[in-house]
JSON list of C-alpha atoms in Angstrom, two decimals:
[
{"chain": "A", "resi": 1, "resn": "UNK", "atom": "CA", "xyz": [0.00, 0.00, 0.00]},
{"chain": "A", "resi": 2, "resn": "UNK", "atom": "CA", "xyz": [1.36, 3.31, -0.75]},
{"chain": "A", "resi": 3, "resn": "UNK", "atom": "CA", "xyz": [0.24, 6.74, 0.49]},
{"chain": "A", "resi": 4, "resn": "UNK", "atom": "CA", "xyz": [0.85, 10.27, -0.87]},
{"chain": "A", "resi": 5, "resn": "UNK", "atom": "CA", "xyz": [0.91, 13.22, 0.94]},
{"chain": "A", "resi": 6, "resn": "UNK", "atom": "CA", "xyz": [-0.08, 16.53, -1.17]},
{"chain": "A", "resi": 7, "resn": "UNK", "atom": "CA", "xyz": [0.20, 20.22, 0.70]},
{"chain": "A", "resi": 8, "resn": "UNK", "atom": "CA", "xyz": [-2.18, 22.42, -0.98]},
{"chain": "A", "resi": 9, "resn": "UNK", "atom": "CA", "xyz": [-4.71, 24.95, -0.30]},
{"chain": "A", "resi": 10, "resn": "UNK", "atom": "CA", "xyz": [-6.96, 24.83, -3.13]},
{"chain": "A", "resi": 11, "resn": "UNK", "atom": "CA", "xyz": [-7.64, 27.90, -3.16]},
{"chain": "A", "resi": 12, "resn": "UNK", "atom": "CA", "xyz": [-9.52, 27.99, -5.99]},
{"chain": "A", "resi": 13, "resn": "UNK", "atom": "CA", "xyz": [-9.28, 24.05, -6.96]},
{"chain": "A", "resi": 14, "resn": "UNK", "atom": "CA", "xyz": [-8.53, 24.48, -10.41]},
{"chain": "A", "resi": 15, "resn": "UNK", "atom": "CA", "xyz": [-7.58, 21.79, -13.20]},
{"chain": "A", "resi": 16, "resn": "UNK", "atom": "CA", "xyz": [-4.19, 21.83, -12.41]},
{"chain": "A", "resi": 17, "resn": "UNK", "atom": "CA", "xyz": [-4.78, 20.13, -8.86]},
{"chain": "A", "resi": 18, "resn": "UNK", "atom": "CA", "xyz": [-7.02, 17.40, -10.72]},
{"chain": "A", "resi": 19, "resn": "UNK", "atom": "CA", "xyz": [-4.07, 16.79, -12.88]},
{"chain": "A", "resi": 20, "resn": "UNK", "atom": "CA", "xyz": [-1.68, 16.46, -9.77]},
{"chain": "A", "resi": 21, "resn": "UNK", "atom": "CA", "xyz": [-4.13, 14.25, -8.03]},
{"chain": "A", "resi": 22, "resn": "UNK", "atom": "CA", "xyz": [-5.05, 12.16, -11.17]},
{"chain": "A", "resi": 23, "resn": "UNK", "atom": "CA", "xyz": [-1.35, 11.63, -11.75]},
{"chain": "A", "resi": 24, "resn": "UNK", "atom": "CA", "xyz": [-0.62, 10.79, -8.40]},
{"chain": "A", "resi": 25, "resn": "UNK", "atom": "CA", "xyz": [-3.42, 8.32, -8.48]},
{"chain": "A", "resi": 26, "resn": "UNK", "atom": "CA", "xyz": [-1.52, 6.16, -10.93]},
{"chain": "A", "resi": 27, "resn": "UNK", "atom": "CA", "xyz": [1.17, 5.08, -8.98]},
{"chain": "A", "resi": 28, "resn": "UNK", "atom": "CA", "xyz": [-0.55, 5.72, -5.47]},
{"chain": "A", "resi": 29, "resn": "UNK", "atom": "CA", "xyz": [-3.51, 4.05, -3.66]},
{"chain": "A", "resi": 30, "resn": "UNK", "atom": "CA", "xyz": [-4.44, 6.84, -1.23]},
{"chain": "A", "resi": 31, "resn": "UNK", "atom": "CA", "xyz": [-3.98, 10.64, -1.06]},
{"chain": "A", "resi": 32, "resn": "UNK", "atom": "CA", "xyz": [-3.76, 11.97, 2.14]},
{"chain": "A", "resi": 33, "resn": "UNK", "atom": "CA", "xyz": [-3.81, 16.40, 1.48]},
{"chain": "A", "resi": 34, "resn": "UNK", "atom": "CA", "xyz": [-3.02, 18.72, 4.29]},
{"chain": "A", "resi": 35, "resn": "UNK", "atom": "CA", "xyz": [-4.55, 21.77, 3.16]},
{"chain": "A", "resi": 36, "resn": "UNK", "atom": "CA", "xyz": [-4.92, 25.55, 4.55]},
{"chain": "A", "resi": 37, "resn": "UNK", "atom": "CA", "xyz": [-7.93, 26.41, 6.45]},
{"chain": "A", "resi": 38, "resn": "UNK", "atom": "CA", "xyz": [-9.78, 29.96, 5.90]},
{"chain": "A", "resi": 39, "resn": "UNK", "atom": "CA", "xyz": [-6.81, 31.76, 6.00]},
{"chain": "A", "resi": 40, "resn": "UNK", "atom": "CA", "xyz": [-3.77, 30.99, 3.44]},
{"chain": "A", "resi": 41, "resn": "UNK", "atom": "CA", "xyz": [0.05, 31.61, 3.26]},
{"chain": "A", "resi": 42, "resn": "UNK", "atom": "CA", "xyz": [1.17, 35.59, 3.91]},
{"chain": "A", "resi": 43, "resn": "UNK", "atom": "CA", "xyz": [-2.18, 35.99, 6.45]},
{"chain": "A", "resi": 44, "resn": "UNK", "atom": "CA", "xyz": [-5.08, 36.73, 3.24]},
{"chain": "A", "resi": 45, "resn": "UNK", "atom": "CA", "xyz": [-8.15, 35.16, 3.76]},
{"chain": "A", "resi": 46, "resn": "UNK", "atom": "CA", "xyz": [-9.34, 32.04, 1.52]},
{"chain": "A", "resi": 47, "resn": "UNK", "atom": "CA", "xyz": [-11.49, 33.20, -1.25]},
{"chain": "A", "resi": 48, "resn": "UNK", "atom": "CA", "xyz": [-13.56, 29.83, -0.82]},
{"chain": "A", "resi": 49, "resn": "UNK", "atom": "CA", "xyz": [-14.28, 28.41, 2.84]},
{"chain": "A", "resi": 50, "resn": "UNK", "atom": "CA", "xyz": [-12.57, 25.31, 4.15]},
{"chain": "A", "resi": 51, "resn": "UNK", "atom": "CA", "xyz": [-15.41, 23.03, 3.83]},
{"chain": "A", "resi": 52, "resn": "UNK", "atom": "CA", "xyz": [-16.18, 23.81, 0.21]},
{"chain": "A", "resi": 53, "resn": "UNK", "atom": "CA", "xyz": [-12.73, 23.34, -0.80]},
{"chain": "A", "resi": 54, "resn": "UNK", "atom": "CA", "xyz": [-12.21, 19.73, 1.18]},
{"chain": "A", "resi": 55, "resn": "UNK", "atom": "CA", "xyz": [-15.34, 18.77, -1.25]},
{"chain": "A", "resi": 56, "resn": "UNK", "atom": "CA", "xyz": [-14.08, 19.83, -3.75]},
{"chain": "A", "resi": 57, "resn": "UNK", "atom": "CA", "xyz": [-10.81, 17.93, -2.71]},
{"chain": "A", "resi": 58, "resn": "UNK", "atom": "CA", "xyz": [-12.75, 14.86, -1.62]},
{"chain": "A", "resi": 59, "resn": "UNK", "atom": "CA", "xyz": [-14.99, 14.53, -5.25]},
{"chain": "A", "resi": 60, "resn": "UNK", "atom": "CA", "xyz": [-11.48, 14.67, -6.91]},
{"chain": "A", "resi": 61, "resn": "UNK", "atom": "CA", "xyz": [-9.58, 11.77, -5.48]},
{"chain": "A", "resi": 62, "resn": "UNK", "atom": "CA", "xyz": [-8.08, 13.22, -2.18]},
{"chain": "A", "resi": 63, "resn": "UNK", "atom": "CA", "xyz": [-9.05, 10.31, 0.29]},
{"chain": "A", "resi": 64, "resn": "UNK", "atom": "CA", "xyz": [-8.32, 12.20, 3.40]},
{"chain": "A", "resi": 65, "resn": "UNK", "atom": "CA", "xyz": [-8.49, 15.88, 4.32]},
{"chain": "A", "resi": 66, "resn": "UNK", "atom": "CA", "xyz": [-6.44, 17.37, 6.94]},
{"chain": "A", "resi": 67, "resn": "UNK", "atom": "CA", "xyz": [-6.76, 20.96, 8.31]},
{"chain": "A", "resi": 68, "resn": "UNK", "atom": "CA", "xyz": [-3.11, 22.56, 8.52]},
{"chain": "A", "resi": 69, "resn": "UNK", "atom": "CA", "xyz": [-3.03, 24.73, 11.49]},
{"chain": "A", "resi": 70, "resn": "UNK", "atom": "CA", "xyz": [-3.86, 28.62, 11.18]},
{"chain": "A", "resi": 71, "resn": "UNK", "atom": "CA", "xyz": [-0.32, 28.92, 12.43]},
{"chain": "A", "resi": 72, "resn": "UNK", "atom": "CA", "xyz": [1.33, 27.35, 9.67]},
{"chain": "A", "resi": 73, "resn": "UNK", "atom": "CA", "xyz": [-1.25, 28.19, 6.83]},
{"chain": "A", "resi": 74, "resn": "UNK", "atom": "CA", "xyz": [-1.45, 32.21, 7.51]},
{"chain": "A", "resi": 75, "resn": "UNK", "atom": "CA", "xyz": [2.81, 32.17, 7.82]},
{"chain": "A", "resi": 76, "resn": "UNK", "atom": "CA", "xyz": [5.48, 32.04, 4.83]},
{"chain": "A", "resi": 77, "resn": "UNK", "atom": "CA", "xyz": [6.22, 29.41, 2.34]},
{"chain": "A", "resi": 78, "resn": "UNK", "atom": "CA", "xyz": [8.66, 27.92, 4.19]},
{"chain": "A", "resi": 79, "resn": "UNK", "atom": "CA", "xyz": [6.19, 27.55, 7.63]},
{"chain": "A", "resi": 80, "resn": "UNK", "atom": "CA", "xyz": [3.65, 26.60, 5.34]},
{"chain": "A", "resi": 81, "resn": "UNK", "atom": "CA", "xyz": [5.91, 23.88, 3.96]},
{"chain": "A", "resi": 82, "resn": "UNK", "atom": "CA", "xyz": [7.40, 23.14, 7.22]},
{"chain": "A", "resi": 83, "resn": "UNK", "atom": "CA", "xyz": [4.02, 22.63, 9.13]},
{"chain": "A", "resi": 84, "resn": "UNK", "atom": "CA", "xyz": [2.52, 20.53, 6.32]},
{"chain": "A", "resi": 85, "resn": "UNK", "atom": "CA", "xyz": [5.51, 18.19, 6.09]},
{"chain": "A", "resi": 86, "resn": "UNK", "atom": "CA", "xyz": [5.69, 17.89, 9.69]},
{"chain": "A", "resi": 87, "resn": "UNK", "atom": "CA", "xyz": [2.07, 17.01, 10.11]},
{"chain": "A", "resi": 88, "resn": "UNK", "atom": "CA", "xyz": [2.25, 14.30, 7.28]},
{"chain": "A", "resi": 89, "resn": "UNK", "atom": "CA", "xyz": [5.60, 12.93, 8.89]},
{"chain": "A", "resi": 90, "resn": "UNK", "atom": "CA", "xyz": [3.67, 12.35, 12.17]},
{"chain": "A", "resi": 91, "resn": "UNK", "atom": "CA", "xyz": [1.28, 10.04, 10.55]},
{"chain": "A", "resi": 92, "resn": "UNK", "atom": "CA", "xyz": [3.99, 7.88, 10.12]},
{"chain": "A", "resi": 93, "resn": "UNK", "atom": "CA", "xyz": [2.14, 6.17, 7.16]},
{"chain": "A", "resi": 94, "resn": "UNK", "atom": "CA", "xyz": [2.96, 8.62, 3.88]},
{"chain": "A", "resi": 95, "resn": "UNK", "atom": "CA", "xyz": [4.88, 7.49, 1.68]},
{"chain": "A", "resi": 96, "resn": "UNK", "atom": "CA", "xyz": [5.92, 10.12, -0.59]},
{"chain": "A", "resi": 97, "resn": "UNK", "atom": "CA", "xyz": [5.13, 13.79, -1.36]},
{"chain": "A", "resi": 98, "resn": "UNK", "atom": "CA", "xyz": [3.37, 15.32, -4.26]},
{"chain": "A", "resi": 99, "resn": "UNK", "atom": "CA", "xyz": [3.79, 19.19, -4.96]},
{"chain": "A", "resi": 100, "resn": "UNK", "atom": "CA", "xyz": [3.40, 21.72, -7.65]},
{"chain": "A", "resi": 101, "resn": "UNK", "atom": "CA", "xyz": [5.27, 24.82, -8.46]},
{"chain": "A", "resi": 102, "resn": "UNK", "atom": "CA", "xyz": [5.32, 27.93, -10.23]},
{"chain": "A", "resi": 103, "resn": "UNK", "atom": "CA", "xyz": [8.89, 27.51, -11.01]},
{"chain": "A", "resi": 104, "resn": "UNK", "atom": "CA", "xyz": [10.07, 24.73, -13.56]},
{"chain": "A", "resi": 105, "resn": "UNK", "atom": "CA", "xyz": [13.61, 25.13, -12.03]},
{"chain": "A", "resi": 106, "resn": "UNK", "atom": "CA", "xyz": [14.50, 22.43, -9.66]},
{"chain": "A", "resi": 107, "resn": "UNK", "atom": "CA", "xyz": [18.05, 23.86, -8.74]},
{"chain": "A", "resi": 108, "resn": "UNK", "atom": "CA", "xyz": [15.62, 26.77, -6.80]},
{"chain": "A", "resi": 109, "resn": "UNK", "atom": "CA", "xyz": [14.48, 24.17, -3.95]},
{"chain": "A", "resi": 110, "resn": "UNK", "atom": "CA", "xyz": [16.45, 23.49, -0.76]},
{"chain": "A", "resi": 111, "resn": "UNK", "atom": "CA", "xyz": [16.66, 20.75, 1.43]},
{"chain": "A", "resi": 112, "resn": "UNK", "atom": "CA", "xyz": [16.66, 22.18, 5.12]}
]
């Protein structure tokens, strides 16, 4: 059994996301997402509530929803990052990680 662990926030849930999920899907047999609540990285507001977003999620092919915490979600990229991969870690059950990004060059991501 293998499970992958997507951060997101969905915020709107647009085609790209059911790409990432549907690809993930092939190789995968359950998608856990830790996603922002109503308030998203840098402290804005979510332009669609939590609940509407984990349906939207859940209708896609995410098999489990997890709220990241407020004090993660509303912080920088790299708490954002930090709290979702820590949160997923504790499971102790995920597998891998799935994640999109703006920039097509790898060489800009750090290990820390």
């Amino acid at each position: 059994m293998k499970i992958t662990g997507i951060i997101c926030e969905y915020n709107p849930f647009h085609n790209g996301h059911l790409y990432q999920i549907n690809e993930v899907k092939k190789s995968s047999d359950y998608i856990i997402a830790v996603m922002s609540g109503n308030w998203i990285q840098r402290g804005g507001p979510s332009i669609i509530d939590k609940y509407s977003r984990t349906e939207m999620a859940l209708k896609s092919g995410v098999d489990l929803v997890i709220e990241l915490p407020v004090a993660y979600s509303a912080g920088s990229a790299r708490d954002f990052a930090f709290g979702g991969v820590s949160l997923l870690d504790s499971l102790g059950c995920v597998d891998e990680l799935s994640f999109g990004c703006e920039s097509p060059q790898s060489d800009s991501f750090e290990l820390v």
